[in-house]
mmCIF file of C-alpha atoms in Angstrom:
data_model
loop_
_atom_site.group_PDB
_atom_site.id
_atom_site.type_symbol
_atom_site.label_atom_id
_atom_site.label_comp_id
_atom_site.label_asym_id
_atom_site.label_seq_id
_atom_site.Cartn_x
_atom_site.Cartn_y
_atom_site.Cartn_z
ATOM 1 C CA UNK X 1426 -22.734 -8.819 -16.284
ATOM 2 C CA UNK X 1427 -19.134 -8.966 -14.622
ATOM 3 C CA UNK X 1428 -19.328 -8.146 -11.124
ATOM 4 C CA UNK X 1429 -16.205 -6.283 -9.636
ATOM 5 C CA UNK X 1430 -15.497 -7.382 -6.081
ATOM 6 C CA UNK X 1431 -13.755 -4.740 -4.039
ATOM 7 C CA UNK X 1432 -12.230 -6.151 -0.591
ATOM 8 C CA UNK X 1433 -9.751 -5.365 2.175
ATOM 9 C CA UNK X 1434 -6.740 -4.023 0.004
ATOM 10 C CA UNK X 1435 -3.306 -6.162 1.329
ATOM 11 C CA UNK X 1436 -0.855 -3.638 0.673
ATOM 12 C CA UNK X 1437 1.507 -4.325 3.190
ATOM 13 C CA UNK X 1438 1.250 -7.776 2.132
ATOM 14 C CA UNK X 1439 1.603 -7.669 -1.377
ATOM 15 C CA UNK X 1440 2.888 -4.634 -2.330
ATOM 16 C CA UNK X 1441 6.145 -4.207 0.540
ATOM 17 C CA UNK X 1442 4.837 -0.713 1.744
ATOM 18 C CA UNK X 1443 1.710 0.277 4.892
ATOM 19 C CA UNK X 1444 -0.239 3.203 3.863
ATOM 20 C CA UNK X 1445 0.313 5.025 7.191
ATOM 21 C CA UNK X 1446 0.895 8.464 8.520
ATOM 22 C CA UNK X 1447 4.431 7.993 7.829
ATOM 23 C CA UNK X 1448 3.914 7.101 4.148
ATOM 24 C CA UNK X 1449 6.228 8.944 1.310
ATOM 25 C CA UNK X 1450 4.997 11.894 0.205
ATOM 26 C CA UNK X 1451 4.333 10.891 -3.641
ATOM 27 C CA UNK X 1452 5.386 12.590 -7.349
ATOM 28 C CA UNK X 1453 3.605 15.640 -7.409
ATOM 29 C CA UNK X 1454 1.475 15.414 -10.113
ATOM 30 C CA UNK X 1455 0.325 19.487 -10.101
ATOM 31 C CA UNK X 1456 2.360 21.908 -11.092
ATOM 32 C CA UNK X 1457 5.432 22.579 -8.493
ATOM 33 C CA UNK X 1458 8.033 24.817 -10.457
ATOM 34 C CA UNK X 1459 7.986 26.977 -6.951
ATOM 35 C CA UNK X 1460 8.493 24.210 -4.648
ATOM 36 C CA UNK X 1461 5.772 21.120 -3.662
ATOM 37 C CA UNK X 1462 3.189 21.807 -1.044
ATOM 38 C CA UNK X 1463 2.945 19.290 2.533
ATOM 39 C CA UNK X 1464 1.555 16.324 2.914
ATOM 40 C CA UNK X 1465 -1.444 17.621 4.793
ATOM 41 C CA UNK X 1466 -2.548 20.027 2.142
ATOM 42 C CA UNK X 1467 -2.452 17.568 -1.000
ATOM 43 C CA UNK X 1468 -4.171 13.913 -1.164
ATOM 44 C CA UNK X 1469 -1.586 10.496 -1.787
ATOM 45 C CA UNK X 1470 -2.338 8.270 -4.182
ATOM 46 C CA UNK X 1471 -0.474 5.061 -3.970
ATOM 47 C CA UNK X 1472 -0.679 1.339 -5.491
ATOM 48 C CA UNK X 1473 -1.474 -0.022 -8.921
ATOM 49 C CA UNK X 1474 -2.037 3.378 -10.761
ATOM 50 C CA UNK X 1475 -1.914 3.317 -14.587
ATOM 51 C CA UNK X 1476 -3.265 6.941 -15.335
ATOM 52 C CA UNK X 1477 -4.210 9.995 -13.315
ATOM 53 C CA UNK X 1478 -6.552 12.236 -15.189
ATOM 54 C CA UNK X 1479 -5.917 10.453 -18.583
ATOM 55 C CA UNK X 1480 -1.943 10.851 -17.672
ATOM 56 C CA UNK X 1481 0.109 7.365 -18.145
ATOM 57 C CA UNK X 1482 1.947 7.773 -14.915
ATOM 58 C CA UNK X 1483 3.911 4.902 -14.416
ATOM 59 C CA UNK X 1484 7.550 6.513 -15.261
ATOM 60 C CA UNK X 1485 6.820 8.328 -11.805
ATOM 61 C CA UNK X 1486 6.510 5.991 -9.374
ATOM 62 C CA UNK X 1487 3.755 3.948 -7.084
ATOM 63 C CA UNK X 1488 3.001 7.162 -5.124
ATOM 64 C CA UNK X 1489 1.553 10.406 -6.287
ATOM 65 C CA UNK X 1490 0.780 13.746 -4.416
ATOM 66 C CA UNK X 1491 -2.564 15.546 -5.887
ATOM 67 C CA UNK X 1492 -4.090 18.631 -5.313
ATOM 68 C CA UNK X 1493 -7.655 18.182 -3.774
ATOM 69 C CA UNK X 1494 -10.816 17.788 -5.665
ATOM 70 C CA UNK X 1495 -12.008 14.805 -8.236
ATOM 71 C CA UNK X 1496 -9.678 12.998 -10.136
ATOM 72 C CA UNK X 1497 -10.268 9.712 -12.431
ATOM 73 C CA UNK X 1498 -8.507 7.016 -12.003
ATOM 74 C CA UNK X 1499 -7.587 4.153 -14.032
ATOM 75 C CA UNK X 1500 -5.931 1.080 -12.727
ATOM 76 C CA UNK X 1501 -2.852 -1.140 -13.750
ATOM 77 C CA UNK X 1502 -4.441 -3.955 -16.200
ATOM 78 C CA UNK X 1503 -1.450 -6.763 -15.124
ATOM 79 C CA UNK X 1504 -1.034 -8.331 -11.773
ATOM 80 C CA UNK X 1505 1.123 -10.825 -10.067
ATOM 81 C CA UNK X 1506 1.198 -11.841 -6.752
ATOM 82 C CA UNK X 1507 2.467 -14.907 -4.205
ATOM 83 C CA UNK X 1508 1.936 -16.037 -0.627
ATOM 84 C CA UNK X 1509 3.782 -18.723 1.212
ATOM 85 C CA UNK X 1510 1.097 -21.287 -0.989
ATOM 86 C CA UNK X 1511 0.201 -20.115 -4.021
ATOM 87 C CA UNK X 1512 1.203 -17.782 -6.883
ATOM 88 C CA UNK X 1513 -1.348 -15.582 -9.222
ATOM 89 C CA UNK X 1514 -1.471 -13.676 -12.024
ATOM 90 C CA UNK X 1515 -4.284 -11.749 -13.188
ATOM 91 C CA UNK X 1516 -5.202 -9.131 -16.232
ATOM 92 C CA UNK X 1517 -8.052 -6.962 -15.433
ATOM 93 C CA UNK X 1518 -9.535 -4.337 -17.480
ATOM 94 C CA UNK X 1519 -8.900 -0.843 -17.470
ATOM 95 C CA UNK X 1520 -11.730 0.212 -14.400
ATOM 96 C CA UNK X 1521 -12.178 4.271 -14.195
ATOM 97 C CA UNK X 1522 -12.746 5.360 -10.445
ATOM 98 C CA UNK X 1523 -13.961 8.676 -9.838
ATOM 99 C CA UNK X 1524 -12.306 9.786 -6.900
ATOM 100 C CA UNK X 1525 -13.431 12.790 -4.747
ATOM 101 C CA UNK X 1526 -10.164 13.647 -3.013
ATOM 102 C CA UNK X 1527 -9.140 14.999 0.132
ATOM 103 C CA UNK X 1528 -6.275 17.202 1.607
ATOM 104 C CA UNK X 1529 -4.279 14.937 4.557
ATOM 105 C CA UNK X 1530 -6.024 11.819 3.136
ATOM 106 C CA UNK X 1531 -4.671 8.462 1.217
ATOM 107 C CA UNK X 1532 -6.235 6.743 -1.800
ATOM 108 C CA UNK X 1533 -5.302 3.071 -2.598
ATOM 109 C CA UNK X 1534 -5.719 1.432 -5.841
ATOM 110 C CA UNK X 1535 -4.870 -2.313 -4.335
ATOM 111 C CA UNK X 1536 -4.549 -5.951 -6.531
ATOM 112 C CA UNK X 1537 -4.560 -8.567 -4.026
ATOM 113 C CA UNK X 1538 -4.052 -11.952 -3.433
ATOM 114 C CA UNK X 1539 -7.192 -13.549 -1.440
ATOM 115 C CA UNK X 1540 -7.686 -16.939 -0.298
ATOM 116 C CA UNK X 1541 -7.504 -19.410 -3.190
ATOM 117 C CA UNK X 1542 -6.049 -17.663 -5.262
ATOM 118 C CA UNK X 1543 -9.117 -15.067 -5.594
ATOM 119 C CA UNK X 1544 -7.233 -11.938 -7.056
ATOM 120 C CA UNK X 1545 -9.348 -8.536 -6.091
ATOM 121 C CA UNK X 1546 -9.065 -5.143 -7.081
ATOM 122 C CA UNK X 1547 -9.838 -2.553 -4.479
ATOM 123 C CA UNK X 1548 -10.047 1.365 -4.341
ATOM 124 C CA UNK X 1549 -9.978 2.858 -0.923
ATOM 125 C CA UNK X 1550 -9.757 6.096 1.477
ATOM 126 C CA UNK X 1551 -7.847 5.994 4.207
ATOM 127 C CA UNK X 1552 -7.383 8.627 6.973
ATOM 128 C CA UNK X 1553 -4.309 9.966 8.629
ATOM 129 C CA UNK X 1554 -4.027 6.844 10.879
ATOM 130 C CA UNK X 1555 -4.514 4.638 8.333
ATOM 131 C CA UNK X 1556 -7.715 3.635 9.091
ATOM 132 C CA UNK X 1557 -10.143 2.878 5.859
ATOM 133 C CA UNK X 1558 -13.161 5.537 5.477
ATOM 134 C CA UNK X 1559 -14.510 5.066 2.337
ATOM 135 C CA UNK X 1560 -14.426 2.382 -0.792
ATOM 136 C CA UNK X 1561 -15.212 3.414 -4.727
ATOM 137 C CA UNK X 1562 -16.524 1.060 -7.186
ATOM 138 C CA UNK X 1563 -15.708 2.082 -10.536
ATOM 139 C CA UNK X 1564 -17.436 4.405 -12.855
ATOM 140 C CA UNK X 1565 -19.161 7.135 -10.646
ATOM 141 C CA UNK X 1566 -18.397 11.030 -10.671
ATOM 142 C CA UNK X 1567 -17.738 13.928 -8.261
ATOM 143 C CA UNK X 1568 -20.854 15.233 -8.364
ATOM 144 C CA UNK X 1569 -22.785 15.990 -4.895
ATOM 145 C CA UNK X 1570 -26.369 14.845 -4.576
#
């Protein structure tokens, strides 16, 4: 059995943007034909996002705003990635996260770069500042209890 190691995403690193409380607001991805709602009353989704609730939602950017509540997830399959040393590519399979998201907080879908090459895929919650509170292995639900 494959074992999925989730680390420490490297965003800033590796992907030229900090999630912080100044991040970009995202592509709405609920309806907004009257306008999109703030920051602090959706959840941001950022980083190597294939498809949002079975969506393909590449053509829209790296960021995505989303109304709260559980969404799935699926991550980018192709990765490539360089430090000062070393240069990486990786193909991973399509992993599903089930995501229980939050109003004012930021999700991460991260493929990094570790040391020796050692290319990770990571799904995190971040709060406000930044900081990470919570990490998702794939597969899961919603569900309470």
């Amino acid at each position: 059995m494959k074992r999925l190691i989730l680390g420490l995403s490297l965003l800033c690193a590796f992907e030229g943007a900090c999630v912080s409380a100044t991040t970009p607001e995202g592509y709405p991805l609920y309806p907004h034909a009257s306008g999109t709602l703030p920051p602090e009353q959706t959840a941001l989704l950022m980083g190597a996002v294939a498809t949002v609730d079975g969506e393909r939602v590449g053509r829209f950017g790296r960021a995505f705003a989303l109304l709260p509540g559980c969404h799935v997830i699926e991550n980018q399959q192709n990765w490539g990635g360089a430090d000062a040393n070393s240069a990486a590519t990786a193909h991973f399979p399509a992993y599903r996260f089930s995501i229980p998201m939050r109003a004012g907080y930021h999700y991460v879908i991260d493929i990094a770069q570790g040391a020796g090459n050692f290319v990770q895929l990571s799904a995190t919650e971040r709060d406000a500042s930044g900081q990470i509170v919570n990490s998702f292995e794939p597969g899961g639900s919603c569900s309470a209890g």
